[in-house]
mmCIF file of C-alpha atoms in Angstrom:
data_model
loop_
_atom_site.group_PDB
_atom_site.id
_atom_site.type_symbol
_atom_site.label_atom_id
_atom_site.label_comp_id
_atom_site.label_asym_id
_atom_site.label_seq_id
_atom_site.Cartn_x
_atom_site.Cartn_y
_atom_site.Cartn_z
ATOM 1 C CA MET A 11 68.639 107.645 99.378
ATOM 2 C CA ALA A 12 66.097 106.361 101.855
ATOM 3 C CA PHE A 13 62.815 108.119 102.531
ATOM 4 C CA LEU A 14 61.686 105.896 105.405
ATOM 5 C CA ALA A 15 64.424 106.644 107.903
ATOM 6 C CA PRO A 16 63.895 105.630 111.527
ATOM 7 C CA ILE A 17 62.906 108.397 113.871
ATOM 8 C CA PHE A 18 65.759 110.279 115.487
ATOM 9 C CA LEU A 19 63.961 112.237 118.180
ATOM 10 C CA PHE A 20 64.546 115.949 118.774
ATOM 11 C CA GLY A 21 65.442 116.943 116.516
ATOM 12 C CA PHE A 22 70.333 132.057 104.266
ATOM 13 C CA PHE A 23 71.479 131.843 101.119
ATOM 14 C CA ILE A 24 75.209 131.239 101.366
ATOM 15 C CA SER A 25 77.906 133.238 99.690
ATOM 16 C CA GLY A 26 80.557 130.539 99.791
ATOM 17 C CA LEU A 27 81.198 126.955 100.804
ATOM 18 C CA GLU A 28 84.639 125.827 101.886
ATOM 19 C CA LEU A 29 85.606 122.465 100.426
ATOM 20 C CA ALA A 30 89.305 122.818 99.668
ATOM 21 C CA GLY A 31 91.306 121.832 102.686
ATOM 22 C CA ALA A 32 88.315 119.884 104.032
ATOM 23 C CA GLN A 33 89.811 116.601 102.909
ATOM 24 C CA SER A 34 87.017 114.650 104.536
ATOM 25 C CA VAL A 35 84.427 115.938 102.050
ATOM 26 C CA GLY A 36 83.595 114.533 98.627
ATOM 27 C CA VAL A 37 80.599 114.858 96.299
ATOM 28 C CA CYS A 38 78.431 112.147 94.723
ATOM 29 C CA ASN A 39 78.271 112.263 90.941
ATOM 30 C CA GLY A 40 74.895 110.883 89.878
ATOM 31 C CA LYS A 41 73.949 110.553 86.218
ATOM 32 C CA ASN A 42 70.149 110.346 86.309
ATOM 33 C CA GLY A 43 69.602 113.314 84.045
ATOM 34 C CA ASN A 44 69.350 113.956 80.305
ATOM 35 C CA ASP A 45 70.881 117.418 80.473
ATOM 36 C CA LEU A 46 74.053 116.829 82.482
ATOM 37 C CA PRO A 47 77.520 118.046 81.441
ATOM 38 C CA SER A 48 79.987 115.728 79.741
ATOM 39 C CA ASP A 49 82.244 113.627 81.947
ATOM 40 C CA GLY A 50 85.220 115.788 81.079
ATOM 41 C CA GLU A 51 83.348 118.929 82.078
ATOM 42 C CA VAL A 52 82.267 117.299 85.344
ATOM 43 C CA ILE A 53 85.841 116.360 86.255
ATOM 44 C CA ASP A 54 86.983 119.879 85.415
ATOM 45 C CA LEU A 55 84.272 121.269 87.697
ATOM 46 C CA TYR A 56 85.424 119.040 90.562
ATOM 47 C CA LYS A 57 89.032 120.112 90.039
ATOM 48 C CA SER A 58 88.290 123.812 89.660
ATOM 49 C CA ASN A 59 86.339 123.758 92.919
ATOM 50 C CA GLY A 60 88.957 121.784 94.820
ATOM 51 C CA ILE A 61 86.704 118.739 95.317
ATOM 52 C CA GLY A 62 89.078 115.831 95.813
ATOM 53 C CA ARG A 63 86.672 112.918 96.287
ATOM 54 C CA MET A 64 83.826 111.511 94.173
ATOM 55 C CA ARG A 65 81.264 108.763 94.409
ATOM 56 C CA ILE A 66 79.803 107.131 91.301
ATOM 57 C CA TYR A 67 77.136 104.449 91.325
ATOM 58 C CA GLU A 68 78.273 102.182 88.535
ATOM 59 C CA PRO A 69 81.418 101.854 86.390
ATOM 60 C CA TYR A 70 80.777 104.250 83.522
ATOM 61 C CA SER A 71 83.799 103.908 81.246
ATOM 62 C CA THR A 72 83.528 107.518 80.078
ATOM 63 C CA THR A 73 83.650 108.750 83.682
ATOM 64 C CA LEU A 74 86.587 106.484 84.523
ATOM 65 C CA ASP A 75 88.471 107.637 81.435
ATOM 66 C CA ALA A 76 87.851 111.267 82.366
ATOM 67 C CA LEU A 77 89.149 110.598 85.887
ATOM 68 C CA ARG A 78 92.536 109.373 84.663
ATOM 69 C CA GLY A 79 95.270 111.555 86.109
ATOM 70 C CA SER A 80 92.814 113.760 88.009
ATOM 71 C CA ASN A 81 94.016 112.608 91.456
ATOM 72 C CA ILE A 82 90.360 112.495 92.586
ATOM 73 C CA GLU A 83 89.727 109.681 95.072
ATOM 74 C CA LEU A 84 86.800 107.507 94.020
ATOM 75 C CA ILE A 85 84.046 105.376 95.477
ATOM 76 C CA ILE A 86 82.865 103.165 92.622
ATOM 77 C CA GLY A 87 79.527 101.404 92.968
ATOM 78 C CA ILE A 88 78.053 98.118 91.850
ATOM 79 C CA LEU A 89 74.323 98.239 91.101
ATOM 80 C CA ASN A 90 71.994 96.051 93.146
ATOM 81 C CA LYS A 91 70.792 94.306 89.999
ATOM 82 C CA ASP A 92 74.344 93.148 89.297
ATOM 83 C CA LEU A 93 74.995 91.559 92.696
ATOM 84 C CA GLN A 94 73.697 88.087 91.879
ATOM 85 C CA GLY A 95 76.043 87.707 88.947
ATOM 86 C CA LEU A 96 79.016 88.616 91.121
ATOM 87 C CA THR A 97 78.393 85.693 93.453
ATOM 88 C CA ASN A 98 80.299 83.872 90.717
ATOM 89 C CA ALA A 99 84.018 84.288 91.472
ATOM 90 C CA ALA A 100 85.049 84.332 87.818
ATOM 91 C CA ALA A 101 82.540 87.098 87.093
ATOM 92 C CA ALA A 102 83.910 89.121 90.003
ATOM 93 C CA THR A 103 87.448 88.679 88.686
ATOM 94 C CA THR A 104 86.316 89.906 85.274
ATOM 95 C CA TRP A 105 84.557 92.887 86.862
ATOM 96 C CA VAL A 106 87.701 93.884 88.731
ATOM 97 C CA GLN A 107 89.833 93.474 85.613
ATOM 98 C CA ASN A 108 87.507 95.561 83.438
ATOM 99 C CA ASN A 109 86.626 98.298 85.916
ATOM 100 C CA ILE A 110 89.558 98.547 88.328
ATOM 101 C CA ARG A 111 92.762 97.035 86.980
ATOM 102 C CA ASN A 112 92.276 98.550 83.532
ATOM 103 C CA TYR A 113 92.293 102.024 85.126
ATOM 104 C CA TRP A 114 94.572 101.676 88.165
ATOM 105 C CA PRO A 115 96.728 103.592 89.101
ATOM 106 C CA ASP A 116 95.618 106.388 86.758
ATOM 107 C CA VAL A 117 92.281 106.399 88.618
ATOM 108 C CA LYS A 118 92.544 106.578 92.416
ATOM 109 C CA PHE A 119 89.964 104.048 93.555
ATOM 110 C CA LYS A 120 89.383 104.180 97.315
ATOM 111 C CA TYR A 121 86.286 102.086 97.973
ATOM 112 C CA ILE A 122 84.079 99.710 96.018
ATOM 113 C CA ALA A 123 80.450 99.951 97.197
ATOM 114 C CA VAL A 124 78.918 96.544 96.518
ATOM 115 C CA GLY A 125 75.230 97.426 96.455
ATOM 116 C CA ASN A 126 73.453 100.531 97.690
ATOM 117 C CA GLU A 127 70.755 100.537 100.371
ATOM 118 C CA VAL A 128 69.962 96.841 100.103
ATOM 119 C CA HIS A 129 67.457 95.915 102.812
ATOM 120 C CA PRO A 130 67.319 92.561 104.615
ATOM 121 C CA GLY A 131 64.013 91.653 102.978
ATOM 122 C CA ASP A 132 65.170 92.469 99.445
ATOM 123 C CA ALA A 133 65.787 89.667 96.986
ATOM 124 C CA GLU A 134 69.342 90.986 96.541
ATOM 125 C CA ALA A 135 70.194 90.751 100.254
ATOM 126 C CA GLN A 136 71.425 87.156 99.979
ATOM 127 C CA TYR A 137 73.945 88.201 97.321
ATOM 128 C CA VAL A 138 75.599 91.168 99.062
ATOM 129 C CA LEU A 139 78.136 89.355 101.237
ATOM 130 C CA PRO A 140 79.153 86.727 98.635
ATOM 131 C CA ALA A 141 79.634 89.522 96.086
ATOM 132 C CA ILE A 142 81.699 91.554 98.572
ATOM 133 C CA GLN A 143 83.856 88.514 99.284
ATOM 134 C CA ASN A 144 84.419 87.744 95.610
ATOM 135 C CA ILE A 145 85.226 91.335 94.691
ATOM 136 C CA HIS A 146 87.598 91.569 97.664
ATOM 137 C CA ASN A 147 89.325 88.336 96.651
ATOM 138 C CA ALA A 148 89.798 89.629 93.112
ATOM 139 C CA ILE A 149 91.222 92.879 94.499
ATOM 140 C CA ALA A 150 93.590 90.849 96.692
ATOM 141 C CA VAL A 151 94.790 88.792 93.713
ATOM 142 C CA ALA A 152 95.706 92.127 92.115
ATOM 143 C CA SER A 153 97.600 93.050 95.337
ATOM 144 C CA LEU A 154 95.385 96.115 95.772
ATOM 145 C CA GLN A 155 93.673 95.114 99.034
ATOM 146 C CA ASP A 156 95.609 97.725 101.017
ATOM 147 C CA GLN A 157 94.722 100.549 98.608
ATOM 148 C CA ILE A 158 91.118 99.674 97.733
ATOM 149 C CA LYS A 159 88.598 98.585 100.364
ATOM 150 C CA VAL A 160 85.416 96.684 99.511
ATOM 151 C CA SER A 161 82.199 97.468 101.402
ATOM 152 C CA THR A 162 78.499 98.175 100.897
ATOM 153 C CA SER A 163 76.376 101.267 101.459
ATOM 154 C CA ILE A 164 73.410 101.060 103.840
ATOM 155 C CA ASP A 165 70.680 103.490 104.788
ATOM 156 C CA THR A 166 69.455 104.336 108.262
ATOM 157 C CA THR A 167 66.423 102.037 108.135
ATOM 158 C CA LEU A 168 68.540 99.093 109.307
ATOM 159 C CA LEU A 169 68.477 100.537 112.817
ATOM 160 C CA GLY A 170 65.693 99.313 115.056
ATOM 161 C CA ASN A 171 66.466 101.841 117.771
ATOM 162 C CA SER A 172 68.240 105.157 117.390
ATOM 163 C CA TYR A 173 67.265 107.297 120.390
ATOM 164 C CA PRO A 174 69.181 108.207 122.364
ATOM 165 C CA PRO A 175 72.253 107.593 120.198
ATOM 166 C CA SER A 176 73.844 105.359 122.847
ATOM 167 C CA ALA A 177 70.853 103.006 122.477
ATOM 168 C CA GLY A 178 71.387 102.639 118.739
ATOM 169 C CA SER A 179 71.008 99.046 117.579
ATOM 170 C CA PHE A 180 70.236 97.169 114.410
ATOM 171 C CA SER A 181 66.706 95.843 114.096
ATOM 172 C CA ASP A 182 66.002 92.168 114.657
ATOM 173 C CA SER A 183 65.236 91.771 110.976
ATOM 174 C CA ALA A 184 68.522 93.404 109.948
ATOM 175 C CA ASN A 185 70.789 91.944 112.582
ATOM 176 C CA SER A 186 71.903 88.693 110.975
ATOM 177 C CA TYR A 187 72.191 90.345 107.549
ATOM 178 C CA ILE A 188 74.364 93.252 108.635
ATOM 179 C CA THR A 189 76.390 91.437 111.306
ATOM 180 C CA ALA A 190 77.892 89.011 108.799
ATOM 181 C CA ILE A 191 78.853 91.951 106.571
ATOM 182 C CA VAL A 192 80.266 93.895 109.523
ATOM 183 C CA ASN A 193 82.415 90.948 110.543
ATOM 184 C CA PHE A 194 83.883 90.770 107.057
ATOM 185 C CA LEU A 195 84.600 94.508 107.036
ATOM 186 C CA VAL A 196 86.350 94.309 110.395
ATOM 187 C CA SER A 197 88.542 91.424 109.298
ATOM 188 C CA ASN A 198 89.633 93.300 106.177
ATOM 189 C CA GLY A 199 90.023 96.830 107.544
ATOM 190 C CA ALA A 200 87.197 98.256 105.447
ATOM 191 C CA PRO A 201 84.694 100.889 106.630
ATOM 192 C CA LEU A 202 80.911 100.649 106.608
ATOM 193 C CA LEU A 203 79.341 103.135 104.195
ATOM 194 C CA VAL A 204 76.180 104.803 105.526
ATOM 195 C CA ASN A 205 73.816 107.216 103.752
ATOM 196 C CA VAL A 206 72.745 109.762 106.373
ATOM 197 C CA TYR A 207 69.855 112.178 105.718
ATOM 198 C CA PRO A 208 68.738 114.370 108.614
ATOM 199 C CA TYR A 209 66.321 115.929 106.111
ATOM 200 C CA PHE A 210 64.153 112.804 105.920
ATOM 201 C CA SER A 211 64.292 112.172 109.644
ATOM 202 C CA TYR A 212 63.175 115.751 110.268
ATOM 203 C CA THR A 213 60.363 115.788 107.709
ATOM 204 C CA GLY A 214 59.180 112.395 108.947
ATOM 205 C CA ASN A 215 58.813 113.650 112.517
ATOM 206 C CA PRO A 216 58.687 117.468 112.614
ATOM 207 C CA SER A 217 56.699 117.541 115.845
ATOM 208 C CA GLN A 218 59.631 116.080 117.768
ATOM 209 C CA ILE A 219 62.649 117.160 115.702
ATOM 210 C CA SER A 220 63.329 120.872 115.306
ATOM 211 C CA LEU A 221 64.527 122.343 112.033
ATOM 212 C CA PRO A 222 67.544 124.037 113.689
ATOM 213 C CA TYR A 223 68.606 120.668 115.117
ATOM 214 C CA ALA A 224 68.534 119.217 111.580
ATOM 215 C CA LEU A 225 70.362 122.213 110.050
ATOM 216 C CA PHE A 226 73.204 122.455 112.600
ATOM 217 C CA THR A 227 71.840 125.801 113.820
ATOM 218 C CA SER A 228 70.677 124.930 117.337
ATOM 219 C CA PRO A 229 72.303 127.392 119.757
ATOM 220 C CA GLY A 230 73.066 124.709 122.332
ATOM 221 C CA VAL A 231 72.786 121.056 123.247
ATOM 222 C CA VAL A 232 69.405 119.554 122.328
ATOM 223 C CA VAL A 233 69.869 115.939 123.410
ATOM 224 C CA ASN A 234 71.789 114.854 126.478
ATOM 225 C CA ASP A 235 72.892 111.245 126.335
ATOM 226 C CA GLY A 236 74.904 110.269 129.385
ATOM 227 C CA ASN A 237 78.001 112.440 129.363
ATOM 228 C CA LEU A 238 77.568 113.325 125.682
ATOM 229 C CA GLY A 239 75.586 116.262 124.333
ATOM 230 C CA TYR A 240 74.113 116.488 120.854
ATOM 231 C CA GLN A 241 73.630 119.823 119.154
ATOM 232 C CA ASN A 242 72.671 118.439 115.728
ATOM 233 C CA LEU A 243 70.788 115.509 114.240
ATOM 234 C CA PHE A 244 73.593 114.410 111.913
ATOM 235 C CA ASP A 245 75.859 113.571 114.853
ATOM 236 C CA ALA A 246 73.031 111.736 116.601
ATOM 237 C CA MET A 247 72.367 109.628 113.510
ATOM 238 C CA VAL A 248 76.019 108.759 112.932
ATOM 239 C CA ASP A 249 76.630 107.938 116.605
ATOM 240 C CA ALA A 250 73.510 105.763 116.743
ATOM 241 C CA HIS A 251 75.190 103.657 114.055
ATOM 242 C CA TYR A 252 78.428 103.571 116.030
ATOM 243 C CA SER A 253 76.434 102.334 119.026
ATOM 244 C CA ALA A 254 74.796 99.688 116.857
ATOM 245 C CA LEU A 255 78.211 98.568 115.627
ATOM 246 C CA GLU A 256 79.425 98.294 119.223
ATOM 247 C CA LYS A 257 76.485 96.018 120.015
ATOM 248 C CA ALA A 258 77.299 94.002 116.884
ATOM 249 C CA GLY A 259 80.821 93.425 118.192
ATOM 250 C CA ALA A 260 82.579 95.990 115.997
ATOM 251 C CA PRO A 261 83.406 98.965 118.251
ATOM 252 C CA ASN A 262 86.335 100.100 116.108
ATOM 253 C CA LEU A 263 84.724 99.845 112.666
ATOM 254 C CA GLN A 264 84.914 103.170 110.838
ATOM 255 C CA ILE A 265 81.831 104.748 109.301
ATOM 256 C CA VAL A 266 82.085 106.688 106.052
ATOM 257 C CA VAL A 267 79.044 108.864 105.315
ATOM 258 C CA SER A 268 78.562 107.904 101.691
ATOM 259 C CA GLU A 269 75.647 110.314 101.075
ATOM 260 C CA SER A 270 74.177 113.311 102.855
ATOM 261 C CA GLY A 271 72.220 116.195 101.415
ATOM 262 C CA TRP A 272 69.262 118.547 101.539
ATOM 263 C CA PRO A 273 66.890 119.394 98.664
ATOM 264 C CA SER A 274 66.316 122.926 97.434
ATOM 265 C CA GLU A 275 62.683 122.396 96.400
ATOM 266 C CA GLY A 276 59.974 119.795 96.001
ATOM 267 C CA GLY A 277 58.931 119.080 99.597
ATOM 268 C CA ASP A 278 58.569 120.236 103.183
ATOM 269 C CA ALA A 279 61.460 122.426 104.359
ATOM 270 C CA ALA A 280 63.059 122.034 100.925
ATOM 271 C CA SER A 281 64.420 125.457 100.012
ATOM 272 C CA ALA A 282 67.601 127.028 98.757
ATOM 273 C CA ASP A 283 68.050 128.736 102.121
ATOM 274 C CA ASN A 284 67.788 125.499 104.074
ATOM 275 C CA ALA A 285 69.862 123.473 101.632
ATOM 276 C CA GLY A 286 72.592 126.091 101.545
ATOM 277 C CA THR A 287 72.650 126.262 105.317
ATOM 278 C CA TYR A 288 72.814 122.481 105.611
ATOM 279 C CA TYR A 289 75.650 122.035 103.134
ATOM 280 C CA LYS A 290 77.691 124.901 104.573
ATOM 281 C CA ASN A 291 77.343 123.667 108.126
ATOM 282 C CA LEU A 292 77.890 120.012 107.217
ATOM 283 C CA ILE A 293 81.143 120.793 105.417
ATOM 284 C CA ASN A 294 82.434 122.755 108.375
ATOM 285 C CA HIS A 295 81.181 120.272 110.953
ATOM 286 C CA VAL A 296 82.587 116.980 109.672
ATOM 287 C CA LYS A 297 86.153 118.157 110.182
ATOM 288 C CA GLY A 298 85.729 117.739 113.948
ATOM 289 C CA GLY A 299 83.925 114.419 114.415
ATOM 290 C CA THR A 300 80.887 113.377 116.450
ATOM 291 C CA PRO A 301 80.519 113.369 120.249
ATOM 292 C CA LYS A 302 81.426 109.659 120.340
ATOM 293 C CA LYS A 303 84.368 110.155 117.977
ATOM 294 C CA GLN A 304 85.595 113.631 118.852
ATOM 295 C CA GLY A 305 88.511 114.904 116.833
ATOM 296 C CA GLN A 306 88.112 112.249 114.138
ATOM 297 C CA ALA A 307 87.125 113.857 110.846
ATOM 298 C CA ILE A 308 84.083 112.176 109.284
ATOM 299 C CA GLU A 309 84.738 111.212 105.678
ATOM 300 C CA THR A 310 81.546 112.492 104.057
ATOM 301 C CA TYR A 311 80.153 112.638 100.530
ATOM 302 C CA LEU A 312 77.614 115.343 99.710
ATOM 303 C CA PHE A 313 74.637 114.264 97.642
ATOM 304 C CA ALA A 314 74.879 115.403 94.960
ATOM 305 C CA MET A 315 76.884 117.326 92.390
ATOM 306 C CA PHE A 316 73.920 118.136 90.094
ATOM 307 C CA ASP A 317 70.161 118.306 90.084
ATOM 308 C CA GLU A 318 69.050 115.179 88.198
ATOM 309 C CA ASN A 319 65.824 115.546 86.233
ATOM 310 C CA LEU A 320 65.269 111.814 85.671
ATOM 311 C CA LYS A 321 65.308 110.852 89.336
ATOM 312 C CA GLY A 322 62.045 110.030 91.016
ATOM 313 C CA PRO A 323 59.336 109.111 91.557
ATOM 314 C CA GLU A 324 59.193 111.906 94.132
ATOM 315 C CA GLU A 325 59.792 115.411 92.777
ATOM 316 C CA ILE A 326 62.111 116.159 95.673
ATOM 317 C CA GLU A 327 64.698 113.649 94.420
ATOM 318 C CA LYS A 328 65.440 115.907 91.456
ATOM 319 C CA HIS A 329 66.698 118.809 93.599
ATOM 320 C CA PHE A 330 69.666 117.698 95.707
ATOM 321 C CA GLY A 331 72.379 119.168 93.507
ATOM 322 C CA LEU A 332 75.042 121.656 94.507
ATOM 323 C CA PHE A 333 75.042 122.711 90.866
ATOM 324 C CA LEU A 334 72.487 123.033 88.098
ATOM 325 C CA PRO A 335 73.125 120.941 84.983
ATOM 326 C CA ASN A 336 74.459 124.083 83.270
ATOM 327 C CA LYS A 337 77.214 124.080 85.956
ATOM 328 C CA GLN A 338 75.765 127.143 87.656
ATOM 329 C CA ASN A 339 76.297 127.039 91.407
ATOM 330 C CA LYS A 340 72.917 126.888 93.158
ATOM 331 C CA TYR A 341 74.292 128.435 96.324
ATOM 332 C CA GLN A 342 76.464 131.203 94.908
ATOM 333 C CA ILE A 343 79.562 129.175 95.660
ATOM 334 C CA THR A 344 82.350 131.447 94.524
ATOM 335 C CA SER A 345 85.105 129.277 95.951
ATOM 336 C CA PHE A 346 85.411 125.918 97.623
ATOM 337 C CA GLY A 347 88.633 126.956 99.284
#
């Protein structure tokens, strides 16, 4: 997740969250903890709560084995440190054989996220597109290119302008980096994965973004942008990226929100009340789309399934879970459907 999000201006303890039936919602399954349940227990918890989509950040064989036959759709990640090696086509073919073909179709892979939040100035940036291309080619050789789409996951710092949403554009420093990736995604029918955190935009600029706007609780429109009205920050952030994609020549590229969450402790406005409110409202909201994409459900992955005690360095990173490591529901979720 990104802490230094660009500024998006203007911005109860729940008794139940509805996930079943909300097919657009999944949950990220991080493993940065030394007290987390076994993979089998995790899969059982997803299934018992009606959670039909998962994101993992690298190809853990124990997780993939546990997913066999579960019917859970999966985003599987490739770590940034592994990108350089995958610029070699043979290495990419081996990766796909070991981590995709060996499990397909028992595991329902949906997307491969080649890198997470790589920034244009990072050493890994030069490897992202070649790795995407090689992984895609290996998927195509396996005749899986229609079932499994290859992309990368970005954060919101690649935008140079985000307010109002219609003015959204990629920064000069990010433009050449992301445009080449976007062009590849368009040509192969793959979405762009974006990690969207109203929490960090709000806490980074609380004098100009209201808490209700960040929590989906504003009683009316907060931002007017031409003929569109924005009642929550999440929509404004997503639509700013759609505007940026339009300017990059990709007006029809789909965005998948590959992470979004709110912490329950460890920082400003981090509380169980606020986190519960955010998750509840996010789940209900993404079924209906954004002002720019009305009626189009936003495929969204909540971050994260569990509190992870080895994340850091900031304390707040440990407290994004929907569940405690003992599988207790933090928000008294009695049913996801």
